[in-house]
Short mmCIF file of C-alpha atoms and ligand atoms in Angstrom, two decimals:
data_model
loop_
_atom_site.label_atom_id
_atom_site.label_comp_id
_atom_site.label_asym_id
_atom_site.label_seq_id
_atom_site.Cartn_x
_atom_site.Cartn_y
_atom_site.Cartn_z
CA UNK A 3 0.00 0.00 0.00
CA UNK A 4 1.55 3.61 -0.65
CA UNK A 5 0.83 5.73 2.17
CA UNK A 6 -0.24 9.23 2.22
CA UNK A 7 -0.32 9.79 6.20
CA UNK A 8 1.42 7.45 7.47
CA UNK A 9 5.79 7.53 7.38
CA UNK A 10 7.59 4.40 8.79
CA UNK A 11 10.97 3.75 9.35
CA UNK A 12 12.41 -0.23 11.42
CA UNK A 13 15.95 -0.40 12.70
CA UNK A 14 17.09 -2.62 15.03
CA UNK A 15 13.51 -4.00 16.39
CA UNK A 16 11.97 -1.02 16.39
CA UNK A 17 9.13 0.80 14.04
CA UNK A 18 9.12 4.59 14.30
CA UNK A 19 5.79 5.40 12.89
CA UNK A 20 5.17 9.18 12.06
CA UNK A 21 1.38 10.59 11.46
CA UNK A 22 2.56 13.35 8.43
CA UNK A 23 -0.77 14.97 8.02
CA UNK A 24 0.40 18.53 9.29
CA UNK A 25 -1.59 21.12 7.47
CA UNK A 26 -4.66 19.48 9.32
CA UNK A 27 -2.71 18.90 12.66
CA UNK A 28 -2.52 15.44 11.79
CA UNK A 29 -6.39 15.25 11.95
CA UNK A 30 -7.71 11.54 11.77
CA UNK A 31 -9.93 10.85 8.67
CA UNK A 32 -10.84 7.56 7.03
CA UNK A 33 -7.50 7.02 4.93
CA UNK A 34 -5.81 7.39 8.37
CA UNK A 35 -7.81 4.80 9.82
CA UNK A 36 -7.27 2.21 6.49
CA UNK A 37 -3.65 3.06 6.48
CA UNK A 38 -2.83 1.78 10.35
CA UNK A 39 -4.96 -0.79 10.21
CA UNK A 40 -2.96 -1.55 6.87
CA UNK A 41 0.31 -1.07 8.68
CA UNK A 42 -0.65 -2.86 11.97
CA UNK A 43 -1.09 -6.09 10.11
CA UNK A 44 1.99 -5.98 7.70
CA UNK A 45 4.46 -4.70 10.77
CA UNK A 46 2.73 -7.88 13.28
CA UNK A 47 4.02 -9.67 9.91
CA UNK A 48 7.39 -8.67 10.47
CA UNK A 49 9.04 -10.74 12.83
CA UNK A 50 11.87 -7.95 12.84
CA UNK A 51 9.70 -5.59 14.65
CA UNK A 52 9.99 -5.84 18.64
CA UNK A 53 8.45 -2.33 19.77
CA UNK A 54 6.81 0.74 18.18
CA UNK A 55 6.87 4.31 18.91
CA UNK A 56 4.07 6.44 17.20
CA UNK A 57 4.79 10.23 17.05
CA UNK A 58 2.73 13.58 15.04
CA UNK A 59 4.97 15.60 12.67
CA UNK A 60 4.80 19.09 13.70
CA UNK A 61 3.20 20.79 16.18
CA UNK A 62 0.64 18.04 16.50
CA UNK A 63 0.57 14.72 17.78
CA UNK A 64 -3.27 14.64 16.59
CA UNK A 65 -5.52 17.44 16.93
CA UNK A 66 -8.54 15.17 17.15
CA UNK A 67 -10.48 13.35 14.41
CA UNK A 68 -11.09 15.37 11.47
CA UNK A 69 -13.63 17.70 12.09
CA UNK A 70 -14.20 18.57 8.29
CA UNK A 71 -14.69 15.34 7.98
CA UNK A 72 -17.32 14.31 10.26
CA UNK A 73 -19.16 17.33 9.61
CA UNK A 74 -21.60 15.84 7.20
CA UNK A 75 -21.93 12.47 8.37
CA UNK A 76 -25.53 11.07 9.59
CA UNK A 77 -26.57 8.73 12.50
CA UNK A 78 -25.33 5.86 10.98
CA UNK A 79 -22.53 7.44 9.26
CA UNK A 80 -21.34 8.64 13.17
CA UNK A 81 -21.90 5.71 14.24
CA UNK A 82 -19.75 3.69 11.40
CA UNK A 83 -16.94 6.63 11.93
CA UNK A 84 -16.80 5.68 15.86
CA UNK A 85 -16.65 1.90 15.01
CA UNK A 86 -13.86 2.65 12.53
CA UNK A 87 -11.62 4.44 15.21
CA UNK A 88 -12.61 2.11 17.92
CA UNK A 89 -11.68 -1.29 15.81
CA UNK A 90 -8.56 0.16 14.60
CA UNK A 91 -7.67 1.86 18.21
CA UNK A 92 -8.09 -1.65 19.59
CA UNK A 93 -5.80 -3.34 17.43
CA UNK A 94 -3.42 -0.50 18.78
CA UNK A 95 -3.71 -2.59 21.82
CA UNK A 96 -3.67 -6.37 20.72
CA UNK A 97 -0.72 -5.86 18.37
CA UNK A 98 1.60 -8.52 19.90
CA UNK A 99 4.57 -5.50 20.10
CA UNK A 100 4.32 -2.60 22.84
CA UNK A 101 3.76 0.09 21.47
CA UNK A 102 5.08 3.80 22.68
CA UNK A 103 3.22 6.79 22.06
CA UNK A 104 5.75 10.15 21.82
CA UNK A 105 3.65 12.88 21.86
CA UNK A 106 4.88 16.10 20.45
CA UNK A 107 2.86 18.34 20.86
CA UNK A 108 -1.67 18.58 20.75
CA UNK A 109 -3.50 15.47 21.89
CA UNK A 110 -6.78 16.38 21.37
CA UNK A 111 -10.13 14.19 21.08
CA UNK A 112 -8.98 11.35 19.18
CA UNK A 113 -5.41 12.32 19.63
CA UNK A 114 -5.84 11.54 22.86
CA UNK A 115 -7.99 8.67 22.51
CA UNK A 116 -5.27 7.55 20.04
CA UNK A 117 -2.29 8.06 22.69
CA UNK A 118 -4.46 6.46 25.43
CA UNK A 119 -5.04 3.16 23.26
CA UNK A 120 -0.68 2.98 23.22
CA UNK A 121 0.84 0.72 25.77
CA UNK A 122 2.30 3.42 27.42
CA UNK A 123 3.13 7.30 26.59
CA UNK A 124 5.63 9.74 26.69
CA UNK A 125 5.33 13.20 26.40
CA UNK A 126 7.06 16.82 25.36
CA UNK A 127 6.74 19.07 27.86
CA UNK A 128 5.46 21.22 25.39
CA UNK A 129 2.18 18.75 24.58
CA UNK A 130 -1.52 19.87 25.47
CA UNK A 131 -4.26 17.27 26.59
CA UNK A 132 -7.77 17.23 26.17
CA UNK A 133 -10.99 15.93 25.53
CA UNK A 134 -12.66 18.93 23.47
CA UNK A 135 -15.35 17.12 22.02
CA UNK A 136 -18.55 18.80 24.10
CA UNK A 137 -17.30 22.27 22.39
CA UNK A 138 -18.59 20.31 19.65
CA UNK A 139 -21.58 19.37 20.67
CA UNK A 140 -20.28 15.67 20.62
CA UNK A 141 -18.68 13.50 22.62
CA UNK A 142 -15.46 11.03 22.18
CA UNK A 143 -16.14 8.56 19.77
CA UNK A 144 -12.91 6.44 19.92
CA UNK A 145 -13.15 5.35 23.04
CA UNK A 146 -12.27 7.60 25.08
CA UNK A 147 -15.04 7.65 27.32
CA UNK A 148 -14.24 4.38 28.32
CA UNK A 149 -10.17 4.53 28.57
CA UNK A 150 -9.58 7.95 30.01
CA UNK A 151 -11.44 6.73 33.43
CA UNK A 152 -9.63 3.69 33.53
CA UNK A 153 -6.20 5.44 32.99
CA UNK A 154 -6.94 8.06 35.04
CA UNK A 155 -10.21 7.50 37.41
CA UNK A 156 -13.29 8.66 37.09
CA UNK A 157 -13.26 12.39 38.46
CA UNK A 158 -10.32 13.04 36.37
CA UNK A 159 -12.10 11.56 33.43
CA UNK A 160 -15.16 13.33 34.20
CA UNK A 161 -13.37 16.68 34.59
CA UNK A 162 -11.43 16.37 31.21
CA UNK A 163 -14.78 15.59 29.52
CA UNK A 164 -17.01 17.75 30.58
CA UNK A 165 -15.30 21.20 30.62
CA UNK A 166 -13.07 20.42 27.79
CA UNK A 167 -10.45 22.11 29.32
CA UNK A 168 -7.05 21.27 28.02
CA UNK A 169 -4.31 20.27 30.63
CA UNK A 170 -0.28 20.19 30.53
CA UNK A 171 2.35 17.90 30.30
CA UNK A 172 3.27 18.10 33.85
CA UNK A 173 -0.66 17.91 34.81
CA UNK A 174 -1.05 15.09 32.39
CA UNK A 175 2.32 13.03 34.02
CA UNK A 176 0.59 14.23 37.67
CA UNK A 177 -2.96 12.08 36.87
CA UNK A 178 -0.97 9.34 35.65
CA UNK A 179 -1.99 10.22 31.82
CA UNK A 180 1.36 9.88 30.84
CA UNK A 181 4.47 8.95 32.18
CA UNK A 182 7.25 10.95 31.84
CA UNK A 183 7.64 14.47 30.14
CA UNK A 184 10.78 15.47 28.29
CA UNK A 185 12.16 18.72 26.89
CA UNK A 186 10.64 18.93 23.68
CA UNK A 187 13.87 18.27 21.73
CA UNK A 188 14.60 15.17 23.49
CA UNK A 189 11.45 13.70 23.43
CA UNK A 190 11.86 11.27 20.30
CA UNK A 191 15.92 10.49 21.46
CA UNK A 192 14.35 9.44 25.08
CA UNK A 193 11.45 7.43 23.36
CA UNK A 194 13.87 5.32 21.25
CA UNK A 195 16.11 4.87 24.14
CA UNK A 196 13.13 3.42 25.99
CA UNK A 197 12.37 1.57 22.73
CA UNK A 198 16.15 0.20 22.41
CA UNK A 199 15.63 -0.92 26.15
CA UNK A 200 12.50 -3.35 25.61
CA UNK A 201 13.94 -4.28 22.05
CA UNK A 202 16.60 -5.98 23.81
CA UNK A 203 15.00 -8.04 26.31
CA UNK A 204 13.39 -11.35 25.42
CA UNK A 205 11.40 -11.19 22.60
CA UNK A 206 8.43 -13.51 23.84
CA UNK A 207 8.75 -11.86 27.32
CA UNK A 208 8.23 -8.75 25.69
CA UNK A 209 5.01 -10.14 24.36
CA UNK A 210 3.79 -12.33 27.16
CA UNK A 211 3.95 -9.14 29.32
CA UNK A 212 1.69 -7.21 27.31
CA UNK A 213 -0.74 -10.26 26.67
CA UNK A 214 -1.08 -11.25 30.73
CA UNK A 215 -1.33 -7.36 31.19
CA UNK A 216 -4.12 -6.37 28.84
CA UNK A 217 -5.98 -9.67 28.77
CA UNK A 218 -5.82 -10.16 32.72
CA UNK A 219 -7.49 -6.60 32.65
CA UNK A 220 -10.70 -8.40 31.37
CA UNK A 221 -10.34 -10.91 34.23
CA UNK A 222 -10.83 -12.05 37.41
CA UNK A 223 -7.90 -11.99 39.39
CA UNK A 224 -7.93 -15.24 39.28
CA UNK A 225 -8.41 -16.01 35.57
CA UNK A 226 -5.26 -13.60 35.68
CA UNK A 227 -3.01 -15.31 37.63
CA UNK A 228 -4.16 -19.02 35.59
CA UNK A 229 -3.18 -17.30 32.25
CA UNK A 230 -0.02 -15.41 34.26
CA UNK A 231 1.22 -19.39 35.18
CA UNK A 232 0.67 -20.80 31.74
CA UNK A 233 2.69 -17.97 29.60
CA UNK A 234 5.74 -18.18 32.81
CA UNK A 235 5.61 -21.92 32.13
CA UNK A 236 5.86 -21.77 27.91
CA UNK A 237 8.99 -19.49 28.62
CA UNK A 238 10.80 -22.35 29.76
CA UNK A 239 12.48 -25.85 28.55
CA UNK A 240 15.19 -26.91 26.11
CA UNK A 241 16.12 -24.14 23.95
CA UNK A 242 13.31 -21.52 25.32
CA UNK A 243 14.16 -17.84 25.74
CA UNK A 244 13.51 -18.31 29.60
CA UNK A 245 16.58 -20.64 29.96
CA UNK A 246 19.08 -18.60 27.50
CA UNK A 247 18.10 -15.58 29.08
CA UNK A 248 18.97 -17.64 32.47
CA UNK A 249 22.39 -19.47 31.42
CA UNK A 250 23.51 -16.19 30.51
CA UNK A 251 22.82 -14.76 33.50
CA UNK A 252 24.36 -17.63 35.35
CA UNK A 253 27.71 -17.47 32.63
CA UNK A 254 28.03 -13.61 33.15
CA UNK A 255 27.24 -12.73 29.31
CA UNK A 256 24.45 -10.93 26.80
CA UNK A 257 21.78 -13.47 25.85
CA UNK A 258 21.13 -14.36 22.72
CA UNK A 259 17.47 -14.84 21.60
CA UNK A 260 16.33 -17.18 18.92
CA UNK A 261 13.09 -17.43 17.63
N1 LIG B 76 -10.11 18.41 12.28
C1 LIG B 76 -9.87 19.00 11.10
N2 LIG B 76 -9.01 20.02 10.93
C2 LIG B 76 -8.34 20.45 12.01
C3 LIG B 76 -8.53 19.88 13.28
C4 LIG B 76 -9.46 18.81 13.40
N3 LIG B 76 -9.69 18.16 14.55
N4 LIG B 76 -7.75 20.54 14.17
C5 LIG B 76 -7.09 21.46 13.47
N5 LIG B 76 -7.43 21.42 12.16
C6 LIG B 76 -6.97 22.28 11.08
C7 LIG B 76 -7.54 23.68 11.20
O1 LIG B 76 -8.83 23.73 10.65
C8 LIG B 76 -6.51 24.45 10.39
O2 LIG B 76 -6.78 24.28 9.02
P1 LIG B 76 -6.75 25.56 8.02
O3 LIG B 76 -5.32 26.07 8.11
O4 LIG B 76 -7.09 24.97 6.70
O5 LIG B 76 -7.72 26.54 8.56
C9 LIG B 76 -5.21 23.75 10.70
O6 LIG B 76 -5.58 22.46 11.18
C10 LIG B 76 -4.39 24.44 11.77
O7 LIG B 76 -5.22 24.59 12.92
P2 LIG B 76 -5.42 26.00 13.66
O8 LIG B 76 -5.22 27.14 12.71
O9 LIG B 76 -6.73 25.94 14.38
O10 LIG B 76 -4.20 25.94 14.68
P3 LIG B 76 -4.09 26.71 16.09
O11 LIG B 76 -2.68 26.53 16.53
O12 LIG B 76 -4.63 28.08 16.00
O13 LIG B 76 -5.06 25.90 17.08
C11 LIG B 76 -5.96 23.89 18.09
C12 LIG B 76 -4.72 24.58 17.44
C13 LIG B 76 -6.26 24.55 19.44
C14 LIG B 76 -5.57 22.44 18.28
C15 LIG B 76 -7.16 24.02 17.13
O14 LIG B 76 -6.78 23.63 15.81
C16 LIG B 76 -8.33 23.19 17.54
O15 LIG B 76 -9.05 23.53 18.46
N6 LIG B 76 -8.59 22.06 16.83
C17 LIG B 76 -9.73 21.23 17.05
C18 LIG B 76 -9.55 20.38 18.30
C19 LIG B 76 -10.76 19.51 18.54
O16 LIG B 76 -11.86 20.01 18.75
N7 LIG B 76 -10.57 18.20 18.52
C20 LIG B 76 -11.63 17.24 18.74
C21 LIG B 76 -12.22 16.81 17.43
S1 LIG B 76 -13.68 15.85 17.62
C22 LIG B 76 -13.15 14.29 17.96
O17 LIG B 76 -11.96 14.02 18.09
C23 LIG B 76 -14.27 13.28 18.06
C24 LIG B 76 -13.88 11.92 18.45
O18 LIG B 76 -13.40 11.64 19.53
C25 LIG B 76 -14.17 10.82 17.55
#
């Protein structure tokens, strides 16, 4: 597929992913939508690709879904264009690779909800949060009504929603929104170095983690821990990643992971 929004670079496990949409703020219409979804599948493909950090070129990470867009749209046309940004935001979240969100700069309506559906987020200290959508005479559509309590709880959620009011990186890093805020001009060196850490560790860890972590959150406790003990137990055996990673630990050198 040739991509008009979407820019991606992978080096050395990891998939720097640039929304390049800036005239609009990196707004998110439908061909935004088709192209991650597009790009989600081929990097899961890629067995070269251990982590991915998602970023907004210029002074956007994503103003919010695309207003001119939307502005025609009927009930079932809303309704389709919610679905759409919910499906896709969800795959955000099942890809099998964490996935880091470096925001630059606005993360606004579905910027946010788009951030919020990353594993985890970093953020210029420069970036503005917010929920905007009631100036609209709308309200979040991607899901953030539903992920912005459960990041944050629910006064914080209920504050951001209903007054629209937009909120700073250090406010954002204070509710727990993101978590940690960089000078602007280090923000994308800081969220490869992160990157470079997890691409290093073991590879099915890496995965496992983010599997017991996002399905447990569906769970019981106890359905948790079951699934928690089955994925510890497939990391070990002849030849697993669980027992390189701990001879090498035991033999004082680097592990190396095979597939
Ligand atoms: N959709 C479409 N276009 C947008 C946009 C959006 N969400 N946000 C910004 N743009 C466009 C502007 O229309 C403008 O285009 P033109 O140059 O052609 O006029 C361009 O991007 C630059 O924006 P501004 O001139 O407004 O830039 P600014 O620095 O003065 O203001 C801003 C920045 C405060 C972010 C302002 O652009 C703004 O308020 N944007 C809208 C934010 C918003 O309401 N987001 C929520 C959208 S609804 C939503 O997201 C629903 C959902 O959950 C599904």
């Amino acid at each position: 597929m040739e991509y008009q929004i979407l820019k991606h670079e992978i080096a050395n496990g990891i998939a720097l992913v640039t929304i390049s949409r800036p005239q609009a703020l990196n707004a998110l219409n439908t061909l935004f939508f088709n192209e991650m979804n597009h790009l989600l599948a081929a990097l899961s493909q890629n067995k070269d690709v251990r982590v991915m950090v998602l970023t907004g070129e210029g002074k956007a990470f994503v103003a919010g879904a695309d207003i001119a867009e939307m502005v025609n749209k009927n009930e079932r046309e809303g309704t389709d264009f919610s679905r759409l940004g919910q499906h896709t935001f969800r795959s955000i979240e099942k890809v099998a690779f964490p996935v880091i969100a470096a925001i630059n700069g606005f993360a606004l309506g579905g910027g946010l909800e788009l951030a919020m559906a990353c594993d985890f987020r970093l953020a210029s200290a420069k970036a503005k949060f917010g929920q905007p959508e009631v100036n609209l005479g709308l309200i979040p559509g991607f899901a953030g009504t539903q992920r912005l309590s459960r990041l944050v709880g629910v006064a914080n959620a209920l504050y951001l929603l209903t007054s629209a009011e937009m909120i700073g990186a250090e406010d954002a890093l204070r509710i727990g929104l993101v978590q940690k805020v960089t000078e602007p001009e280090l923000l994308l060196d800081e969220s490869m170095r992160i990157a470079n850490l997890i691409a290093a560790k073991g590879p099915k860890a890496v995965q496992l983690v983010k599997v017991c972590v996002r399905q447990g959150l569906g769970m019981s406790f106890d359905d948790g821990n079951e699934l928690e003990a089955k994925h510890f137990g497939s990391l070990f055996g002849p030849n697993s990643q669980g027992e390189e990673g701990m001879k090498a630990f035991m033999e004082k050198r680097p592990p190396v992971w095979q597939d």
